[in-house]
Short mmCIF file of C-alpha atoms in Angstrom, two decimals:
data_model
loop_
_atom_site.label_atom_id
_atom_site.label_comp_id
_atom_site.label_asym_id
_atom_site.label_seq_id
_atom_site.Cartn_x
_atom_site.Cartn_y
_atom_site.Cartn_z
CA MET A 270 107.38 102.96 117.90
CA ALA A 271 107.11 105.86 119.66
CA THR A 272 103.77 106.98 121.23
CA ARG A 273 103.70 110.38 123.48
CA LYS A 274 100.80 112.84 124.47
CA LEU A 275 100.64 116.03 123.10
CA ASN A 276 100.90 119.26 125.38
CA LYS A 277 98.71 121.97 125.17
CA ALA A 278 101.16 124.18 122.95
CA GLN A 279 101.58 121.20 120.66
CA LEU A 280 97.54 120.75 120.45
CA GLU A 281 97.23 124.51 119.34
CA ALA A 282 100.08 125.34 116.95
CA PRO A 283 99.33 125.42 113.50
CA GLN A 284 101.47 123.43 111.14
CA ARG A 285 102.40 124.07 108.10
CA LEU A 286 102.24 121.02 105.32
CA GLN A 287 104.57 120.92 102.22
CA PRO A 288 103.73 118.44 99.24
CA VAL A 289 106.41 115.42 99.34
CA ALA A 290 105.68 113.30 96.31
CA SER A 291 103.95 113.72 92.82
CA PHE A 292 101.16 111.00 91.68
CA ASP A 293 98.94 110.90 88.34
CA ILE A 294 95.35 110.93 88.00
CA ASP A 295 95.62 107.08 88.89
CA GLY A 296 97.56 107.19 91.82
CA ASN A 297 100.78 105.99 90.34
CA TYR A 298 104.17 107.68 91.57
CA VAL A 299 105.34 109.86 89.16
CA GLY A 300 108.54 111.37 90.73
CA PRO A 301 112.49 110.72 90.29
CA GLY A 302 113.35 107.16 91.70
CA SER A 303 111.17 104.49 92.46
CA LEU A 304 108.86 103.62 95.79
CA GLN A 305 110.24 100.64 97.81
CA GLY A 306 109.06 99.68 101.44
CA VAL A 307 111.01 101.86 103.76
CA GLY A 308 109.23 100.69 107.23
CA TYR A 309 106.42 99.68 109.23
CA ARG A 310 105.02 100.82 112.61
CA ARG A 311 102.10 99.13 114.69
CA LEU A 312 100.49 101.87 116.95
CA VAL A 313 98.41 100.59 119.86
CA LEU A 314 95.75 103.00 120.74
CA SER A 315 93.98 103.38 124.14
CA GLY A 316 91.96 105.82 126.27
CA SER A 317 91.66 109.42 124.29
CA THR A 318 95.57 109.82 123.48
CA VAL A 319 96.26 111.00 120.44
CA THR A 320 98.81 109.03 118.61
CA TRP A 321 101.02 109.13 115.57
CA VAL A 322 104.08 107.55 114.10
CA SER A 323 106.77 110.22 115.33
CA ASP A 324 109.89 108.43 113.91
CA ALA A 325 108.68 107.84 110.08
CA PRO A 326 111.81 107.56 107.50
CA ALA A 327 112.19 111.01 105.65
CA SER A 328 111.49 109.52 102.64
CA VAL A 329 108.24 108.18 103.28
CA VAL A 330 105.58 109.48 100.62
CA LEU A 331 102.67 106.67 100.48
CA CYS A 332 101.62 104.80 103.40
CA GLU A 333 99.11 101.86 103.49
CA ILE A 334 97.26 102.06 106.95
CA ARG A 335 95.21 98.98 108.21
CA CYS A 336 92.79 99.07 111.37
CA GLU A 337 92.09 96.08 113.65
CA GLY A 338 90.38 95.82 116.88
CA GLY A 339 87.84 98.72 117.29
CA MET A 340 87.15 102.23 115.64
CA VAL A 341 89.53 105.24 115.23
CA ARG A 342 89.13 108.89 113.68
CA TYR A 343 92.01 110.25 112.08
CA ARG A 344 93.31 113.52 110.53
CA GLY A 345 96.13 114.26 108.06
CA ASP A 346 95.85 117.94 108.08
CA GLY A 347 97.98 118.04 111.37
CA PRO A 348 95.47 119.27 113.91
CA ASN A 349 94.30 116.32 116.22
CA PRO A 350 90.95 114.14 115.69
CA THR A 351 88.40 113.70 118.74
CA ALA A 352 86.28 110.64 119.39
CA THR A 353 83.67 112.59 117.30
CA ASP A 354 85.81 114.72 114.75
CA GLY A 355 87.81 113.46 112.08
CA MET A 356 87.63 110.74 109.38
CA PRO A 357 86.10 107.42 110.73
CA LEU A 358 88.53 104.28 110.04
CA TRP A 359 86.85 100.82 110.98
CA PRO A 360 88.16 97.62 111.64
CA MET A 361 89.82 96.09 108.61
CA ASP A 362 89.41 99.03 106.82
CA ALA A 363 92.39 100.37 104.70
CA LEU A 364 93.64 103.59 103.79
CA GLU A 365 96.04 104.61 101.34
CA TYR A 366 97.63 108.04 102.79
CA ARG A 367 99.62 110.10 100.66
CA GLY A 368 101.04 113.07 102.54
CA PRO A 369 103.36 113.82 105.28
CA VAL A 370 103.52 110.80 108.07
CA SER A 371 104.18 113.63 110.76
CA ALA A 372 100.46 115.24 110.27
CA LEU A 373 98.66 111.91 110.35
CA ARG A 374 96.99 111.60 113.79
CA PHE A 375 94.75 108.78 115.52
CA ILE A 376 92.66 108.48 118.31
CA ARG A 377 90.47 105.83 119.95
CA VAL A 378 86.90 105.83 119.37
CA ASP A 379 85.77 102.36 120.59
CA GLY A 380 87.27 98.66 121.27
CA ALA A 381 91.00 98.05 121.36
CA PRO A 382 92.25 99.56 118.09
CA VAL A 383 95.82 98.81 116.48
CA ILE A 384 96.85 100.61 113.49
CA HIS A 385 99.24 98.95 111.00
CA VAL A 386 101.33 101.52 109.13
CA ASP A 387 103.17 100.43 105.84
CA MET A 388 105.65 103.03 104.69
CA GLN A 389 106.94 103.36 101.08
CA GLY A 390 109.42 105.65 100.14
CA VAL A 391 111.49 106.89 97.38
CA ILE A 392 114.76 105.33 96.63
CA GLY A 393 117.32 106.31 94.16
CA THR A 394 116.56 109.79 93.36
#
């Protein structure tokens, strides 16, 4: 697991997001191949450091994310969340995230949060 601080250029740089998979209206994967577990990361958040999964496998198209121990905020569109801006994720909340894992950012709001990220990827395309 890699956790690092962003420098000013990284914080201000625009990011282009690309679709990574196709899902039907019920949320089922409809692309080629099948979804299988391809990785797991445990992120420990502290202070006001923005944290993300920097080493996710390229095949990841879906993540189940769980929060424990404190509240966090997240953004999945590239920019960094702050303690007051971003989507809240409370302890024991679950988030199903479909998108580029590299764009998903977390920041601690209170407590001692730990984020568990279970990654599903396309196998056999």
